[in-house]
Coordinates of C-alpha atoms and ligand atoms in Angstrom, one line a residue:
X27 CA 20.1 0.6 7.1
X28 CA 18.1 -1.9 6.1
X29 CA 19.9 -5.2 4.3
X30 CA 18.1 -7.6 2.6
X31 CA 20.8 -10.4 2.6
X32 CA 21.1 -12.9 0.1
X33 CA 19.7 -16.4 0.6
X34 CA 21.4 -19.7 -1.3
X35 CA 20.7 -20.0 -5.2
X36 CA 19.7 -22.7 -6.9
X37 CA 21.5 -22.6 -9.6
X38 CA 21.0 -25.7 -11.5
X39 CA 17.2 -24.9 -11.3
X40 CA 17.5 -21.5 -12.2
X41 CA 19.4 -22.4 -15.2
X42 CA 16.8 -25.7 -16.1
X43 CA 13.9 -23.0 -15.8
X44 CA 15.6 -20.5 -18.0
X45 CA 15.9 -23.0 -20.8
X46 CA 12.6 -24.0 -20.7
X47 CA 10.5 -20.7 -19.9
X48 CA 12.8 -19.2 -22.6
X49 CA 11.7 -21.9 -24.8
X50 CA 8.0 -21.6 -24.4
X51 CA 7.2 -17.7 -24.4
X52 CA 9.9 -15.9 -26.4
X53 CA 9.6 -12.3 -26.5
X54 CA 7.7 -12.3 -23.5
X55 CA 10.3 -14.1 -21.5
X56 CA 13.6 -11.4 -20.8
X57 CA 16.8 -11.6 -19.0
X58 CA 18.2 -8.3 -19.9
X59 CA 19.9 -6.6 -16.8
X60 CA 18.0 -3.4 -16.7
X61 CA 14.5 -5.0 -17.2
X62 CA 15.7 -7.6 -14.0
X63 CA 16.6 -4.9 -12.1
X64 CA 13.5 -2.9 -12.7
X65 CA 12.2 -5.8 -11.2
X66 CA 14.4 -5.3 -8.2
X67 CA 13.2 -3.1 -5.4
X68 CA 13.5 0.1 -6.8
X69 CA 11.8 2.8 -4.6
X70 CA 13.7 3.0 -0.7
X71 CA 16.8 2.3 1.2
X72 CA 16.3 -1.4 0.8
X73 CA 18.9 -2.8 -2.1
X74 CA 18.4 -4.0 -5.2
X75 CA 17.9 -7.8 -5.6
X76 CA 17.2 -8.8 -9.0
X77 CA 15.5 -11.5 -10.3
X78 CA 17.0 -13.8 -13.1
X79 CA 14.4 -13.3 -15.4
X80 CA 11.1 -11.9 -16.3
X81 CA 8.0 -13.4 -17.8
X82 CA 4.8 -11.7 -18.5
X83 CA 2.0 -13.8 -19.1
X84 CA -1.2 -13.2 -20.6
X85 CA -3.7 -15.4 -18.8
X86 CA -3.8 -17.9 -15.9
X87 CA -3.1 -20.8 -18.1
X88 CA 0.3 -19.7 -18.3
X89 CA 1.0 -18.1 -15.3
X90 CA -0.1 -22.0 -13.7
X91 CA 2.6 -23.4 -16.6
X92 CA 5.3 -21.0 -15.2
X93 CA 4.9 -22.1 -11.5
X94 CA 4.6 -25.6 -12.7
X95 CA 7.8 -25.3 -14.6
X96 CA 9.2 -23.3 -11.6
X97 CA 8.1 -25.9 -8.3
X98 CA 9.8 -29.1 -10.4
X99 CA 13.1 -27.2 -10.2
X100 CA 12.8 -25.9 -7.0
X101 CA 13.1 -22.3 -8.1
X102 CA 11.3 -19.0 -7.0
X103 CA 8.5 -17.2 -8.1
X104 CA 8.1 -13.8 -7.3
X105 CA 5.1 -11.6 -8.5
X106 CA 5.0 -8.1 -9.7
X107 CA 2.4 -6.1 -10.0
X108 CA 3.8 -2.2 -10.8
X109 CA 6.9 -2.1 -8.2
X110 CA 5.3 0.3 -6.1
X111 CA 5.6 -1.7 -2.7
X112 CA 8.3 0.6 -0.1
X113 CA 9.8 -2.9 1.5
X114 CA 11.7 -4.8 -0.3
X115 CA 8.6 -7.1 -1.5
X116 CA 9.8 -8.0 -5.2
X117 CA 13.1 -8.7 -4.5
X118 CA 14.6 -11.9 -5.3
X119 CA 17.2 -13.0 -2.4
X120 CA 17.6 -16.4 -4.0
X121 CA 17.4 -15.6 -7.7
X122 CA 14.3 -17.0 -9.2
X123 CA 12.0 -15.8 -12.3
X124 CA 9.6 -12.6 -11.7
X125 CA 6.1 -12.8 -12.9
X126 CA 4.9 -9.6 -14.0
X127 CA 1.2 -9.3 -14.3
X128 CA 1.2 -6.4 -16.3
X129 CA -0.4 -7.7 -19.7
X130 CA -2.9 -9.4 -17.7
X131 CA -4.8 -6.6 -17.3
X132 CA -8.6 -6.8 -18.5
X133 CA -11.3 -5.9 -16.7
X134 CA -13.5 -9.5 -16.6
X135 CA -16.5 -8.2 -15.5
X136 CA -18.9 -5.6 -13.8
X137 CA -22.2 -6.7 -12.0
X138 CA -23.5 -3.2 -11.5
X139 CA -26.3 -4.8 -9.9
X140 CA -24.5 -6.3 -7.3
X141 CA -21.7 -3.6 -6.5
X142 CA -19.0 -6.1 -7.5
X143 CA -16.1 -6.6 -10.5
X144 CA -13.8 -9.1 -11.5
X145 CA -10.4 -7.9 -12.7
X146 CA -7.0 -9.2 -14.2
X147 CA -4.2 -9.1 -11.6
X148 CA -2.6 -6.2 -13.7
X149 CA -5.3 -3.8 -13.8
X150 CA -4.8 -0.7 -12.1
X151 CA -6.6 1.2 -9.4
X152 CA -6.7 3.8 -12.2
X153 CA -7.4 1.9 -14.7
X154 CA -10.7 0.1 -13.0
X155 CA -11.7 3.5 -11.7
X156 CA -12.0 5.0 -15.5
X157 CA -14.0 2.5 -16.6
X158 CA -16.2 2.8 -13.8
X159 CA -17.0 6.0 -13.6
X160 CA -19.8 6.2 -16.7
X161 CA -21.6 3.3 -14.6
X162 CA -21.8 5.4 -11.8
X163 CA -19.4 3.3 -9.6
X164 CA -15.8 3.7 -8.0
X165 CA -13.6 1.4 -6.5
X166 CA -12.5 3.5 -3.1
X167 CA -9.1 1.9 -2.4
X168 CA -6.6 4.4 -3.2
X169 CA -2.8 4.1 -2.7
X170 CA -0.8 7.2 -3.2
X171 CA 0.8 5.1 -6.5
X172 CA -1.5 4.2 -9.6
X173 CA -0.3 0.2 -7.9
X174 CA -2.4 -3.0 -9.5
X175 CA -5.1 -4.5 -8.3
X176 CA -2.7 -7.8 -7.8
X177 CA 0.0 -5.5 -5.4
X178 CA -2.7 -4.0 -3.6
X179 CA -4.1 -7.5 -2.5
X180 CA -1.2 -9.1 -2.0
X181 CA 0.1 -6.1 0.3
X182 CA -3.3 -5.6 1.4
X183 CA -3.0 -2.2 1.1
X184 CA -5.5 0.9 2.0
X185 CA -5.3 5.2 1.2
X186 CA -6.8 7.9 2.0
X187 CA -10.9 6.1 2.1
X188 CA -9.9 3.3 4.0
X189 CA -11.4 5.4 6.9
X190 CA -15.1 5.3 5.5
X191 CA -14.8 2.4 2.9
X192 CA -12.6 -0.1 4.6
X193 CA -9.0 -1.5 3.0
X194 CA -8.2 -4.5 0.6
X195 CA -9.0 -6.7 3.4
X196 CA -13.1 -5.7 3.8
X197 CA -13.2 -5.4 -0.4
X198 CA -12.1 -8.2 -2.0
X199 CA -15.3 -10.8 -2.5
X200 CA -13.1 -13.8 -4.4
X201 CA -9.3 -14.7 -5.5
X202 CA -8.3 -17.4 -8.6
X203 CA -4.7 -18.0 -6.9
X204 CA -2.1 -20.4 -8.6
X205 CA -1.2 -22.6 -6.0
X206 CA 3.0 -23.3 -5.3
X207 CA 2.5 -26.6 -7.2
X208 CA 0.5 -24.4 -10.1
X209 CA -2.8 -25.7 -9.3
X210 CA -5.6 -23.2 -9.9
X211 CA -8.1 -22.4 -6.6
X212 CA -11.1 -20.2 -6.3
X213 CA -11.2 -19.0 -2.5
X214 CA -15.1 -17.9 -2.8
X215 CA -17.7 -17.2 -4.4
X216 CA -19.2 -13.5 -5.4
X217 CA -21.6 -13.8 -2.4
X218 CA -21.1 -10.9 -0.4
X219 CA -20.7 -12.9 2.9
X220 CA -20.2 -16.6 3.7
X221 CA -19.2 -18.9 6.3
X222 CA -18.0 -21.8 4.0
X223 CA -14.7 -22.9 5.8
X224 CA -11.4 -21.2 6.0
X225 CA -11.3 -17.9 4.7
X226 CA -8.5 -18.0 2.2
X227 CA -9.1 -14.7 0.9
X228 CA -8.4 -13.0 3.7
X229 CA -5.2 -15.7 4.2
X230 CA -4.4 -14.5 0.6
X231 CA -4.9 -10.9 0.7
X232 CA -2.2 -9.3 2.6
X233 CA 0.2 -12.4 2.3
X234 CA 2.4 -10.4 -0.6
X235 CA 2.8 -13.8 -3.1
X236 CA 4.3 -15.5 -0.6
X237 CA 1.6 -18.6 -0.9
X238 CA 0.5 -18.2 -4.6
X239 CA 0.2 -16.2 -7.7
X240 CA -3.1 -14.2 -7.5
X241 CA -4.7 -14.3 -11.4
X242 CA -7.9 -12.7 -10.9
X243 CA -9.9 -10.9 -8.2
X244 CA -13.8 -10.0 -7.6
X245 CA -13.7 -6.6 -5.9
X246 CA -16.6 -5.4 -4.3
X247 CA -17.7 -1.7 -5.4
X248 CA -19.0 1.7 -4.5
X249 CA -21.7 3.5 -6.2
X250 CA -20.5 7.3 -6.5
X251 CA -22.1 9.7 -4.1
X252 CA -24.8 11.8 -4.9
X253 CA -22.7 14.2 -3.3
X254 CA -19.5 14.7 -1.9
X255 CA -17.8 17.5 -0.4
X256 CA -14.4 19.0 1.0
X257 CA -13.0 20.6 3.6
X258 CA -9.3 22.1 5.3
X259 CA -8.8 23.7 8.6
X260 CA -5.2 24.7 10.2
X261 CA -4.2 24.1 14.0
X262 CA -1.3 25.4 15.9
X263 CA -0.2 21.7 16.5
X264 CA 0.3 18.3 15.2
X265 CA -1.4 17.3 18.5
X266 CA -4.5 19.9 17.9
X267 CA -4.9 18.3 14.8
X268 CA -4.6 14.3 15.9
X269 CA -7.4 15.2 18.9
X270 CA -9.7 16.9 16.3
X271 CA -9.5 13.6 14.8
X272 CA -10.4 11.4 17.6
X273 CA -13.3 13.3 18.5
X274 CA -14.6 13.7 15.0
X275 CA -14.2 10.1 15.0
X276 CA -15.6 9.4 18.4
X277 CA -18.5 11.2 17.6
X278 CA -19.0 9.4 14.3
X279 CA -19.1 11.8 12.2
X280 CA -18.8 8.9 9.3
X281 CA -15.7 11.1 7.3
X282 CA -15.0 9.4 3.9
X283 CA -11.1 10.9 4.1
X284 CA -9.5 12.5 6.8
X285 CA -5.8 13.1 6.3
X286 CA -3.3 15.1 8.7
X287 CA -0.3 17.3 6.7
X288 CA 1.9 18.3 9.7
X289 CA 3.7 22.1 8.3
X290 CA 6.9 21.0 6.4
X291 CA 3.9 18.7 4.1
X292 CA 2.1 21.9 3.6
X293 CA 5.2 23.8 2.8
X294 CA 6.7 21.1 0.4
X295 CA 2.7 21.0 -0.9
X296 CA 2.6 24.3 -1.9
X297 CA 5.8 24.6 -3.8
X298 CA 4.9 21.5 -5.6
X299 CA 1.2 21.2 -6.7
X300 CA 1.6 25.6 -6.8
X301 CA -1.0 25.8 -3.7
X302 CA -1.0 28.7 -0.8
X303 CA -2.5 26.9 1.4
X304 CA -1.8 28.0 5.5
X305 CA 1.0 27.1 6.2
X306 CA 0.9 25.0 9.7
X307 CA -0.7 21.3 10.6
X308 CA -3.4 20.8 8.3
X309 CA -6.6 18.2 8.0
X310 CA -7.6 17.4 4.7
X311 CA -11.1 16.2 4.8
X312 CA -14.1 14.9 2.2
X313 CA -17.6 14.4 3.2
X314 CA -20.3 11.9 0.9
X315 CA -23.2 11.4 1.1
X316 CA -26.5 13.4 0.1
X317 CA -26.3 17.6 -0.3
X318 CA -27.9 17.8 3.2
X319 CA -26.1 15.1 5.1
X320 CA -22.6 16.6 3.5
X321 CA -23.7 19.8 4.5
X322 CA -24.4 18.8 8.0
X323 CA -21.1 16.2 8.6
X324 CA -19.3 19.6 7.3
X325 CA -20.9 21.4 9.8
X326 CA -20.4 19.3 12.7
X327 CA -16.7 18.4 12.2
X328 CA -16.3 22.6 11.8
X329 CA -17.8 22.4 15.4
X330 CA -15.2 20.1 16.6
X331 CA -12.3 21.6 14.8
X332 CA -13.1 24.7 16.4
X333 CA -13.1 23.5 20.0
X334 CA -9.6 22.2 19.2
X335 CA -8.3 25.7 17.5
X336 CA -8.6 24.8 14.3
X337 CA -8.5 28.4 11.7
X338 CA -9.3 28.9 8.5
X339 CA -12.2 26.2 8.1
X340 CA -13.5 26.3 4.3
X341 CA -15.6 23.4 2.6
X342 CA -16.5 23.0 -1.0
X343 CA -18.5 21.0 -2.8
X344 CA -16.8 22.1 -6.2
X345 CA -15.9 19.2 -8.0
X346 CA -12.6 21.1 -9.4
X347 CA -11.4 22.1 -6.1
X348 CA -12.0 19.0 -4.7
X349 CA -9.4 17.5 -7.4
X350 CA -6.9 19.8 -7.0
X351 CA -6.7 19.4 -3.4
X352 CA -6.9 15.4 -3.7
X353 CA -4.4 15.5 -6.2
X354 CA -1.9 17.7 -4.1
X355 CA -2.1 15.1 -1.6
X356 CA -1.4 12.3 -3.4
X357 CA 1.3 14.3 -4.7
X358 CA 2.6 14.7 -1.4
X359 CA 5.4 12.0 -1.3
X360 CA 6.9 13.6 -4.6
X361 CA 6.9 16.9 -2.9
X362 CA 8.3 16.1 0.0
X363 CA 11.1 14.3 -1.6
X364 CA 11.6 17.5 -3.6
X365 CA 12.4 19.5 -0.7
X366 CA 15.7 17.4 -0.3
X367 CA 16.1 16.3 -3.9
X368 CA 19.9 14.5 -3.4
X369 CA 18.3 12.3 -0.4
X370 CA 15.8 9.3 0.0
X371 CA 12.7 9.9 1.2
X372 CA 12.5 6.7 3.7
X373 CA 8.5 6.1 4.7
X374 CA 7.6 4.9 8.0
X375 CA 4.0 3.4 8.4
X376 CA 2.8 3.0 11.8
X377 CA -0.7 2.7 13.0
X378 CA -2.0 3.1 16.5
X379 CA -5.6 2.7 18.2
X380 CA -6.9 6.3 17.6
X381 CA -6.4 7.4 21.3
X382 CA -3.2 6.9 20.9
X383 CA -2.8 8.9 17.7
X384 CA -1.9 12.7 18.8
X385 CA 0.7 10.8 21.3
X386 CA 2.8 8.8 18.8
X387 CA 2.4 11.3 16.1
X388 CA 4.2 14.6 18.9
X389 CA 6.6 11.9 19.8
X390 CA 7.9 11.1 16.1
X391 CA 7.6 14.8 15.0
X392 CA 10.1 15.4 18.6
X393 CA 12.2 12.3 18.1
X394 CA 12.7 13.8 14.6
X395 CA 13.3 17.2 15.5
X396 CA 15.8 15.8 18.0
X397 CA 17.9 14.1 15.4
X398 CA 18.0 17.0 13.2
X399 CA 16.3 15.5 10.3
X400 CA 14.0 17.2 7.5
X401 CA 11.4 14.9 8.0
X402 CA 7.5 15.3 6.4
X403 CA 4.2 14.1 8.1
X404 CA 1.4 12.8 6.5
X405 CA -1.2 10.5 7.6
X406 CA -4.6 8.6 7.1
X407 CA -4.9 9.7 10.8
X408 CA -8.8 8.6 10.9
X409 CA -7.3 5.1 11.0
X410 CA -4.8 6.0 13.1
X411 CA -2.2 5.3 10.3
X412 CA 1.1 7.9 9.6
X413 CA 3.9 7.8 7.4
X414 CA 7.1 9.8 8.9
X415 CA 9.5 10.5 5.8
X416 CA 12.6 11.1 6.6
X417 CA 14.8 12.6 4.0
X418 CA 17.7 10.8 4.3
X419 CA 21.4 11.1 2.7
X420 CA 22.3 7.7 2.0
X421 CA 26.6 8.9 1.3
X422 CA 26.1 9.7 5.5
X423 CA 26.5 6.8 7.3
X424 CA 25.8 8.8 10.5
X425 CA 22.1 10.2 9.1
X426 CA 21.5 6.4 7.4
X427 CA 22.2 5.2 10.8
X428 CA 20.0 7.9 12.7
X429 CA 17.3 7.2 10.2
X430 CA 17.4 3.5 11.1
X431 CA 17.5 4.1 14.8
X432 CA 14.2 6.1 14.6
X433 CA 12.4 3.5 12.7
X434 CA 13.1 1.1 15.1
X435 CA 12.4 3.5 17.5
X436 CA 9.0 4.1 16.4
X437 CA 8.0 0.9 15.5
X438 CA 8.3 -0.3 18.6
X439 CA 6.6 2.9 20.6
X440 CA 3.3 1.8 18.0
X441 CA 3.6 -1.4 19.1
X442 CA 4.3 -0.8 22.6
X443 CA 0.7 1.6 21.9
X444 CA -1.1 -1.5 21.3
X445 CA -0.8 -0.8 17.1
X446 CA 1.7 -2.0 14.7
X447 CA 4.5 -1.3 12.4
X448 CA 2.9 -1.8 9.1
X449 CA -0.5 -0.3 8.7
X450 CA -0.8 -0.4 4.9
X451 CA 2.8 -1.0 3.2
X452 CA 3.0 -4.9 4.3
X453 CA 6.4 -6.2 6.1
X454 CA 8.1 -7.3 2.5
X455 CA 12.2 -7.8 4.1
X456 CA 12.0 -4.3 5.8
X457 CA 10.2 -4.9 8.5
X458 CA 10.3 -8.5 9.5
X459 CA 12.5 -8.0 12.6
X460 CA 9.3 -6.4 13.7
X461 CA 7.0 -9.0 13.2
X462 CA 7.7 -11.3 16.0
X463 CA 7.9 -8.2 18.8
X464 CA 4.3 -7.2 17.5
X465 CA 2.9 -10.8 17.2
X466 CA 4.8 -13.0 19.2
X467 CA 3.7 -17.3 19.0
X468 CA 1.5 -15.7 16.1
X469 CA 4.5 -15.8 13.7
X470 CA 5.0 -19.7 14.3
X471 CA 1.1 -20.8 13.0
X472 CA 2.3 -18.6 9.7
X473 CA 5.6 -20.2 9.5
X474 CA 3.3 -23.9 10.0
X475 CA 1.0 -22.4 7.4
X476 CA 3.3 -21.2 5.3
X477 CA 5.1 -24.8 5.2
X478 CA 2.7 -26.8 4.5
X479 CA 0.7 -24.2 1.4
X480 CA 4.6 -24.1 -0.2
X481 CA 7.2 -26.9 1.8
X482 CA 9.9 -25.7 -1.0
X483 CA 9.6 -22.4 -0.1
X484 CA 9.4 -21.2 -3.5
X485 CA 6.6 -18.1 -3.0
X486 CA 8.6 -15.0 -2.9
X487 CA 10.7 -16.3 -0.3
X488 CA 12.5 -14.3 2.4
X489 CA 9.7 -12.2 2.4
X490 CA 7.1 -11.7 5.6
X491 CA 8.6 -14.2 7.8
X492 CA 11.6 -14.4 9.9
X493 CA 14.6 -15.8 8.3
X494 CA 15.4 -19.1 10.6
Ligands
FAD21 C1 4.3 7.4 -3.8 C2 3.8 6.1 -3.1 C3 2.7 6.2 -2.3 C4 2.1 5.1 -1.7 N1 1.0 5.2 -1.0 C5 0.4 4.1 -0.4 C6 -0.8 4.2 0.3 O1 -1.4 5.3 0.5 N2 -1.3 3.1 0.8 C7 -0.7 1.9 0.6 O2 -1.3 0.9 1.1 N3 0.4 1.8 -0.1 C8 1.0 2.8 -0.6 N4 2.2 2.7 -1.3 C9 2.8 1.4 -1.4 C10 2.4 0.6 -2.7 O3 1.8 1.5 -3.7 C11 1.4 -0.5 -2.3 O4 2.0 -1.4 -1.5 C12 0.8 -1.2 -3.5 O5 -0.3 -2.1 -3.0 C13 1.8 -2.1 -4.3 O6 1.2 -2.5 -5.5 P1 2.1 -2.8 -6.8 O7 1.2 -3.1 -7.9 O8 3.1 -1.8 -7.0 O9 2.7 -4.2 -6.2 P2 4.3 -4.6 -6.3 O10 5.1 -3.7 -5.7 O11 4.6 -5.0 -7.7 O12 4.2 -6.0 -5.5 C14 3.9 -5.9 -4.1 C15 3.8 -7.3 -3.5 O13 2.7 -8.0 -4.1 C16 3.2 -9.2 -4.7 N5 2.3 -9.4 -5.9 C17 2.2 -8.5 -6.9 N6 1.3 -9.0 -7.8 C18 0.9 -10.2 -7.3 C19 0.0 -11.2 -7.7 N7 -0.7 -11.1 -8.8 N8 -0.1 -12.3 -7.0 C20 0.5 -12.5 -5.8 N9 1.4 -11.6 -5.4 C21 1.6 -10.4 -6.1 C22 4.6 -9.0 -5.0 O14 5.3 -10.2 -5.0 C23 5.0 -8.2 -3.8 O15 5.2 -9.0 -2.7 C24 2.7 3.8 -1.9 C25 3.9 3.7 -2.7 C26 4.4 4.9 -3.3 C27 5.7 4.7 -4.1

């Protein structure tokens, strides 16, 4: 299992920033047990590290005051968007205050004209996507939790469009970031391309608060399809299904979602969101576009599923059916937990080139059945991208120890595939023995750039990079 092992405290400075913080924002400062450890990590294996105390601020002003407060004692800062992240991100090894963004959660502006927002750290992909929708917009990123905009950047995160519309990395325009000394930076402007010197928002998206606090973010957006359609088909195999894929995407067919649900998803599916759907390896699919181009990307990907054995192909363009389907699959994790209710679901997250997909994908489901566990499939297979759960009973230590041997396992068979271990959830404490193995000398320009953005380390730290 997984331990995310304490690094020194400072307590002096812990204590010094308590008073102070304490001091200046009252109510909104809290060092109640259960609120700190609802800071913690709360949703896997990984244990429970909480922070010493928990501020909420309600603009960047104050969230610059707090790290200010924070670098002159040394003491760490650890963001929080809504605790969704699966590794051990908002842990706090060393202590250190937790700067939760939920109150900072106004949408800024929207420049319909432009496709682009500007958002609060705390608003969520929910949230946005409501107010968009009477302007005739979406914002297409789409974790399978209602996460903040903050988390999703900092974890650069992706779901179930990322095949068609790209993850965080490809949507956010612009970041305000509150610098480790609590300086305030713009990275760019709202111009939707540039060549104006380093690219800090790219360095900031995906580098999960470990080299400042992000306090507002220009998002580029979608304008909602004049039509958009889905689609399901069944195959006798996971591998049936992963080579339907690859062809669908070789042929580029240009699929807004194309998700795999391997049997024991469908199964744990249909008892949970009350579906019948088939029950064997499933794609999940949606088409947008114009009523003839859906119509004909349906079409053509029925071709290809057919050639591969695919049964049962239906497409809709109901809006309702759509949304019950969409729904069930974001509801997968809950389901699948549900069919082993005392264990932890524990999500993998691999992600391979996309002729390597049906290959890694027949290996886990073997690996799995070989070491007996219950163990649900789901994945944003366009990208090449699945999550393994294994349900997992953490009073075992033989299963906790199987389950760990198989991540390993699989992360380095994706890597050794020419992919990686992380493909959306970020490396948080989990995964960082895998970072080097994937990236090699790569890890020592972030540890130099790392050093020199925060030399006190005081950016979520044990988080991303290797311990020594
Ligand atoms: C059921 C379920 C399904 C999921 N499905 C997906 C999926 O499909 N795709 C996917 O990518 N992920 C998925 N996730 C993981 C998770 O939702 C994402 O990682 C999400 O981006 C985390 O957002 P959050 O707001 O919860 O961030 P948090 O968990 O609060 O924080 C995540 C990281 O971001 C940092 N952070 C937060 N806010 C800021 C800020 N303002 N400035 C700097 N750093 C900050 C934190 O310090 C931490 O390191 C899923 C999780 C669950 C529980």
């Amino acid at each position: 299992m997984v331990q995310a092992s304490d690094l020194p405290r400072n307590e002096d400075g812990i204590a010094a920033v308590i008073g102070v913080l304490k001091q200046r924002f009252g109510e909104k400062f809290q060092t109640g047990q259960s609120i700190r450890e609802q800071h913690g990590h709360t949703t896997t294996w990984i244990k429970n590290q909480a922070p010493d105390a928990v501020v909420y601020p309600q603009n960047t002003d104050e969230v610059a005051e707090i790290v200010k407060t924070c670098a002159a004692h040394k003491v760490p800062v650890i963001g929080f968007g809504t605790g969704t992240s699966l590794e051990g991100h908002v842990n706090a090894p060393a202590g250190g205050i937790c700067v939760d963004m939920m109150e900072m959660n106004q949408i800024l502006a929207v420049h319909s004209e432009d496709l682009d927002c500007v958002v609060q750290p705390g608003v969520t992909r929910e949230q946005l996507n409501t107010y968009l929708r009477d302007q005739g917009l979406f914002f297409p990123i789409d974790p399978g939790a209602n996460a903040s905009l903050g988390g999703m950047t900092a974890t650069r995160a992706s779901g179930t469009n990322a095949v068609r519309y790209g993850t965080m990395k490809d949507n956010v325009l612009a970041l305000e970031v509150v610098t480790p000394q609590g300086e305030v930076i713009r990275t760019a402007s709202r111009a939707k391309k540039s060549s104006a010197g380093y690219d800090l928002t790219r360095l900031m998206v995906g580098a999960e608060g470990t080299l400042g606090l992000i306090t507002e973010i220009t998002l580029k957006l979608q304008g909602i399809p004049e039509a958009m359609s889905s689609a399901r088909v069944s195959f006798d195999s996971v591998d049936a299904a992963c080579q339907a894929v690859m062809m669908t995407i070789q042929y580029g067919i240009p699929v807004a979602r194309i998700e795999l649900l391997d049997s024991l998803t469908v199964q744990a599916v249909n008892a949970y969101s009350k579906l019948d759907l088939p029950v064997a390896p499933l794609l999940l699919l949606e088409f947008h576009g114009s009523e003839t181009s859906t119509a004909e990307q349906a079409e053509l990907f029925g071709g290809i599923a057919e050639e591969f054995g695919g049964t049962g192909f239906e497409w809709t363009s109901s809006a309702e059916e759509r949304n019950k389907l969409w729904q069930a699959r974001h509801d997968a994790y809950w389901a699948s937990c549900a069919l082993r209710p005392e264990a932890r679901g524990i999500s993998t997250d691999v992600c391979v080139p996309i002729s390597r997909l049906a290959e890694c994908v027949t290996a886990a489901q073997e690996k799995l059945d070989a070491l007996g566990f219950i163990a649900p499939i789901v994945g944003h297979v366009g990208d090449g991208n699945f999550h393994t759960l294994p349900l997992v009973d953490m009073d075992d230590p033989d299963e906790v120890s199987k389950a760990d041997e198989f991540v390993g396992w699989l992360n380095d068979l994706a890597i050794s595939m020419g992919g990686t271990c992380t493909g959306e959830h970020g490396i948080g404490q989990g995964k960082r023995p895998y970072l080097k193995k994937e990236l090699g000398g790569a890890v020592d320009m972030m540890v130099a750039i790392k050093t020199a953005i925060d030399p006190d380390n005081i950016m979520n730290p044990g988080k991303i990079l290797p311990s020594e």
